[in-house]
């Protein structure tokens, strides 16, 4: 049977076609394979698989939907930290290679990205993406400050906590104020109406 990666409930689409494949040297136990897959409806996914030494039986570790568009190019940084994907709409997506979390999305070209390269990390900790379309080449600086995985900001966390507190207070007021029966308790007894004469 097919093993699903941890943390994912949905299987990869069965109508996905491989577009690009990259191998990265790993530990003594094996290497990592990165692939760009396009769903028949155009949705672009990337995946990371572990390939044991000897090369038999790759195991998918993680995959992620990157874009509603088709992926056309894939690149991995020399240190294996970043994965970049280009699309048929000229987009450039930069992902954290280990988690496949999107770090950056840029609209770099008016048409598809044909070739994509990530440079080595520079002295300031950033990278550059070199992307080629039909009639242009662009070098895009990726400073270290832009390459931070998305997190839940303090403002959003406070908003979520406030909403949760409001829901708990509303539920408490509803049940404590006689607005309804508490879950699991039998309904209150209802008296039968008096018999008609």
CSV table of C-alpha atoms in Angstrom, one decimal:
chain,number,residue,atom,x,y,z
A,1,UNK,CA,0.0,0.0,0.0
A,2,UNK,CA,0.9,3.6,-0.3
A,3,UNK,CA,2.2,5.3,2.8
A,4,UNK,CA,0.9,8.7,3.5
A,5,UNK,CA,3.2,11.3,5.0
A,6,UNK,CA,2.6,12.3,8.6
A,7,UNK,CA,0.3,15.3,9.1
A,8,UNK,CA,-1.6,14.8,5.8
A,9,UNK,CA,-5.0,13.3,5.5
A,10,UNK,CA,-5.6,13.6,1.7
A,11,UNK,CA,-3.6,11.5,-0.7
A,12,UNK,CA,-1.9,13.1,-3.7
A,13,UNK,CA,-4.1,13.4,-6.7
A,14,UNK,CA,-4.1,10.3,-8.9
A,15,UNK,CA,-4.2,12.5,-12.0
A,16,UNK,CA,-1.0,14.3,-11.2
A,17,UNK,CA,1.9,14.3,-13.8
A,18,UNK,CA,5.5,14.7,-12.8
A,19,UNK,CA,7.1,17.9,-14.2
A,20,UNK,CA,10.6,18.2,-12.6
A,21,UNK,CA,12.7,16.1,-10.3
A,22,UNK,CA,15.8,17.0,-8.2
A,23,UNK,CA,18.0,14.9,-6.0
A,24,UNK,CA,19.8,16.3,-3.0
A,25,UNK,CA,22.5,14.5,-1.1
A,26,UNK,CA,21.4,13.5,2.4
A,27,UNK,CA,22.8,11.8,5.3
A,28,UNK,CA,24.5,8.4,5.3
A,29,UNK,CA,21.1,6.8,5.2
A,30,UNK,CA,20.1,8.2,1.9
A,31,UNK,CA,19.2,11.3,-0.2
A,32,UNK,CA,16.1,13.5,-0.7
A,33,UNK,CA,14.1,13.6,-3.9
A,34,UNK,CA,12.1,16.7,-4.7
A,35,UNK,CA,9.4,16.7,-7.4
A,36,UNK,CA,7.0,19.1,-9.0
A,37,UNK,CA,3.7,17.6,-9.9
A,38,UNK,CA,0.8,19.1,-11.8
A,39,UNK,CA,-2.7,18.0,-11.3
A,40,UNK,CA,-4.9,17.6,-14.4
A,41,UNK,CA,-6.9,20.7,-13.3
A,42,UNK,CA,-3.6,22.7,-13.2
A,43,UNK,CA,-2.9,22.7,-9.5
A,44,UNK,CA,0.9,22.6,-8.8
A,45,UNK,CA,2.2,20.4,-5.9
A,46,UNK,CA,5.8,19.8,-4.7
A,47,UNK,CA,6.9,16.7,-2.7
A,48,UNK,CA,9.9,15.5,-0.8
A,49,UNK,CA,10.7,11.8,-0.7
A,50,UNK,CA,13.5,9.9,1.1
A,51,UNK,CA,15.6,7.7,-1.1
A,52,UNK,CA,17.6,5.1,0.9
A,53,UNK,CA,21.1,4.3,-0.1
A,54,UNK,CA,21.0,1.7,-2.9
A,55,UNK,CA,18.0,3.7,-4.4
A,56,UNK,CA,15.1,1.2,-3.9
A,57,UNK,CA,11.8,2.1,-2.4
A,58,UNK,CA,11.6,5.9,-2.1
A,59,UNK,CA,9.2,7.0,0.6
A,60,UNK,CA,7.1,10.3,0.3
A,61,UNK,CA,7.7,12.3,3.5
A,62,UNK,CA,5.8,15.5,2.7
A,63,UNK,CA,3.9,17.3,-0.1
A,64,UNK,CA,2.3,20.6,-0.4
A,65,UNK,CA,0.0,22.5,-2.8
A,66,UNK,CA,2.0,25.4,-4.0
A,67,UNK,CA,-0.2,27.2,-6.5
A,68,UNK,CA,-3.4,26.9,-8.5
A,69,UNK,CA,-1.1,27.1,-11.6
A,70,UNK,CA,1.1,24.5,-13.3
A,71,UNK,CA,4.7,24.2,-12.1
A,72,UNK,CA,7.3,24.5,-14.9
A,73,UNK,CA,10.6,24.7,-13.2
A,74,UNK,CA,12.2,23.6,-9.9
A,75,UNK,CA,15.5,24.5,-8.2
A,76,UNK,CA,17.2,23.6,-4.9
A,77,UNK,CA,19.8,25.7,-3.1
A,78,UNK,CA,23.3,24.2,-2.8
A,79,UNK,CA,22.9,23.9,1.0
A,80,UNK,CA,19.5,22.2,0.6
A,81,UNK,CA,17.7,24.8,2.7
A,82,UNK,CA,15.5,26.3,-0.1
A,83,UNK,CA,13.4,25.0,-2.9
A,84,UNK,CA,12.1,27.3,-5.6
A,85,UNK,CA,9.3,26.6,-8.1
A,86,UNK,CA,8.3,28.5,-11.2
A,87,UNK,CA,4.9,28.4,-12.8
A,88,UNK,CA,3.3,28.7,-16.2
A,89,UNK,CA,2.0,32.1,-15.1
A,90,UNK,CA,5.5,33.5,-14.4
A,91,UNK,CA,5.3,33.2,-10.6
A,92,UNK,CA,8.3,32.3,-8.4
A,93,UNK,CA,7.6,30.4,-5.2
A,94,UNK,CA,10.4,29.9,-2.6
A,95,UNK,CA,9.8,27.2,-0.1
A,96,UNK,CA,11.6,25.9,3.0
A,97,UNK,CA,12.9,22.6,1.7
A,98,UNK,CA,12.5,20.7,5.0
A,99,UNK,CA,8.8,21.6,5.6
A,100,UNK,CA,7.8,22.8,2.1
A,101,UNK,CA,6.3,25.9,3.8
A,102,UNK,CA,6.1,28.8,1.4
A,103,UNK,CA,8.4,31.7,2.3
A,104,UNK,CA,8.0,34.0,-0.7
A,105,UNK,CA,5.7,34.3,-3.7
A,106,UNK,CA,6.6,36.8,-6.5
A,107,UNK,CA,5.2,37.6,-9.9
A,108,UNK,CA,8.5,37.7,-11.8
A,109,UNK,CA,7.5,37.1,-15.5
A,110,UNK,CA,4.5,37.7,-17.7
A,111,UNK,CA,4.9,34.1,-19.1
A,112,UNK,CA,6.0,30.7,-17.8
A,113,UNK,CA,9.3,30.2,-16.0
A,114,UNK,CA,11.4,28.0,-18.2
A,115,UNK,CA,14.7,27.8,-16.1
A,116,UNK,CA,15.3,28.4,-12.5
A,117,UNK,CA,18.5,28.5,-10.4
A,118,UNK,CA,19.1,29.3,-6.7
A,119,UNK,CA,22.5,30.7,-5.8
A,120,UNK,CA,24.6,29.7,-2.8
A,121,UNK,CA,23.9,31.6,0.4
A,122,UNK,CA,25.7,35.0,0.4
A,123,UNK,CA,27.7,36.5,3.3
A,124,UNK,CA,24.5,38.2,4.7
A,125,UNK,CA,22.6,34.9,4.8
A,126,UNK,CA,20.4,35.6,1.7
A,127,UNK,CA,20.2,34.0,-1.7
A,128,UNK,CA,19.3,35.0,-5.2
A,129,UNK,CA,16.9,33.3,-7.7
A,130,UNK,CA,17.8,33.5,-11.3
A,131,UNK,CA,14.7,32.8,-13.4
A,132,UNK,CA,14.4,32.7,-17.2
A,133,UNK,CA,11.2,33.1,-19.3
A,134,UNK,CA,10.8,33.2,-23.1
A,135,UNK,CA,12.6,36.5,-23.6
A,136,UNK,CA,14.0,37.7,-20.3
A,137,UNK,CA,16.3,36.7,-17.4
A,138,UNK,CA,15.7,38.1,-13.9
A,139,UNK,CA,17.9,38.0,-10.8
A,140,UNK,CA,15.8,38.3,-7.7
A,141,UNK,CA,17.5,39.0,-4.4
A,142,UNK,CA,16.1,36.9,-1.5
A,143,UNK,CA,17.4,38.6,1.7
A,144,UNK,CA,17.5,36.6,4.9
A,145,UNK,CA,14.7,38.7,6.4
A,146,UNK,CA,12.2,37.6,3.7
A,147,UNK,CA,13.0,33.9,4.2
A,148,UNK,CA,11.2,33.4,7.5
A,149,UNK,CA,8.4,30.7,7.7
A,150,UNK,CA,5.0,32.2,8.3
A,151,UNK,CA,4.0,32.2,12.0
A,152,UNK,CA,0.9,33.2,13.9
A,153,UNK,CA,1.4,36.8,14.8
A,154,UNK,CA,0.7,38.1,18.3
A,155,UNK,CA,-2.2,40.2,17.0
A,156,UNK,CA,-3.8,37.2,15.3
A,157,UNK,CA,-3.3,35.0,18.3
A,158,UNK,CA,-5.0,37.6,20.6
A,159,UNK,CA,-7.9,37.9,18.1
A,160,UNK,CA,-8.3,34.1,18.2
A,161,UNK,CA,-8.2,34.0,22.0
A,162,UNK,CA,-10.8,36.8,22.2
A,163,UNK,CA,-13.1,35.0,19.8
A,164,UNK,CA,-12.7,31.8,21.8
A,165,UNK,CA,-13.4,33.6,25.1
A,166,UNK,CA,-16.6,35.2,23.5
A,167,UNK,CA,-17.8,31.8,22.3
A,168,UNK,CA,-17.3,30.2,25.8
A,169,UNK,CA,-19.0,33.2,27.5
A,170,UNK,CA,-22.0,32.9,25.1
A,171,UNK,CA,-22.3,29.2,25.7
A,172,UNK,CA,-22.1,29.6,29.4
A,173,UNK,CA,-24.8,32.4,29.4
A,174,UNK,CA,-27.0,30.3,27.2
A,175,UNK,CA,-27.0,27.2,29.5
A,176,UNK,CA,-26.7,29.0,32.8
A,177,UNK,CA,-29.4,31.5,32.0
A,178,UNK,CA,-32.0,28.8,31.2
A,179,UNK,CA,-31.7,29.3,27.5
A,180,UNK,CA,-31.4,25.6,26.9
A,181,UNK,CA,-30.6,22.2,28.4
A,182,UNK,CA,-27.1,21.3,29.2
A,183,UNK,CA,-25.7,18.6,27.0
A,184,UNK,CA,-26.3,15.1,28.3
A,185,UNK,CA,-29.2,16.1,30.7
A,186,UNK,CA,-32.7,14.9,30.1
A,187,UNK,CA,-35.2,17.5,29.0
A,188,UNK,CA,-37.4,19.1,31.6
A,189,UNK,CA,-40.7,17.4,32.4
A,190,UNK,CA,-43.7,18.7,30.4
A,191,UNK,CA,-47.1,18.6,32.0
A,192,UNK,CA,-50.0,17.3,29.9
A,193,UNK,CA,-52.7,19.9,29.1
A,194,UNK,CA,-56.0,19.6,31.0
A,195,UNK,CA,-58.5,17.3,29.4
A,196,UNK,CA,-61.3,19.0,27.5
A,197,UNK,CA,-64.8,18.8,29.1
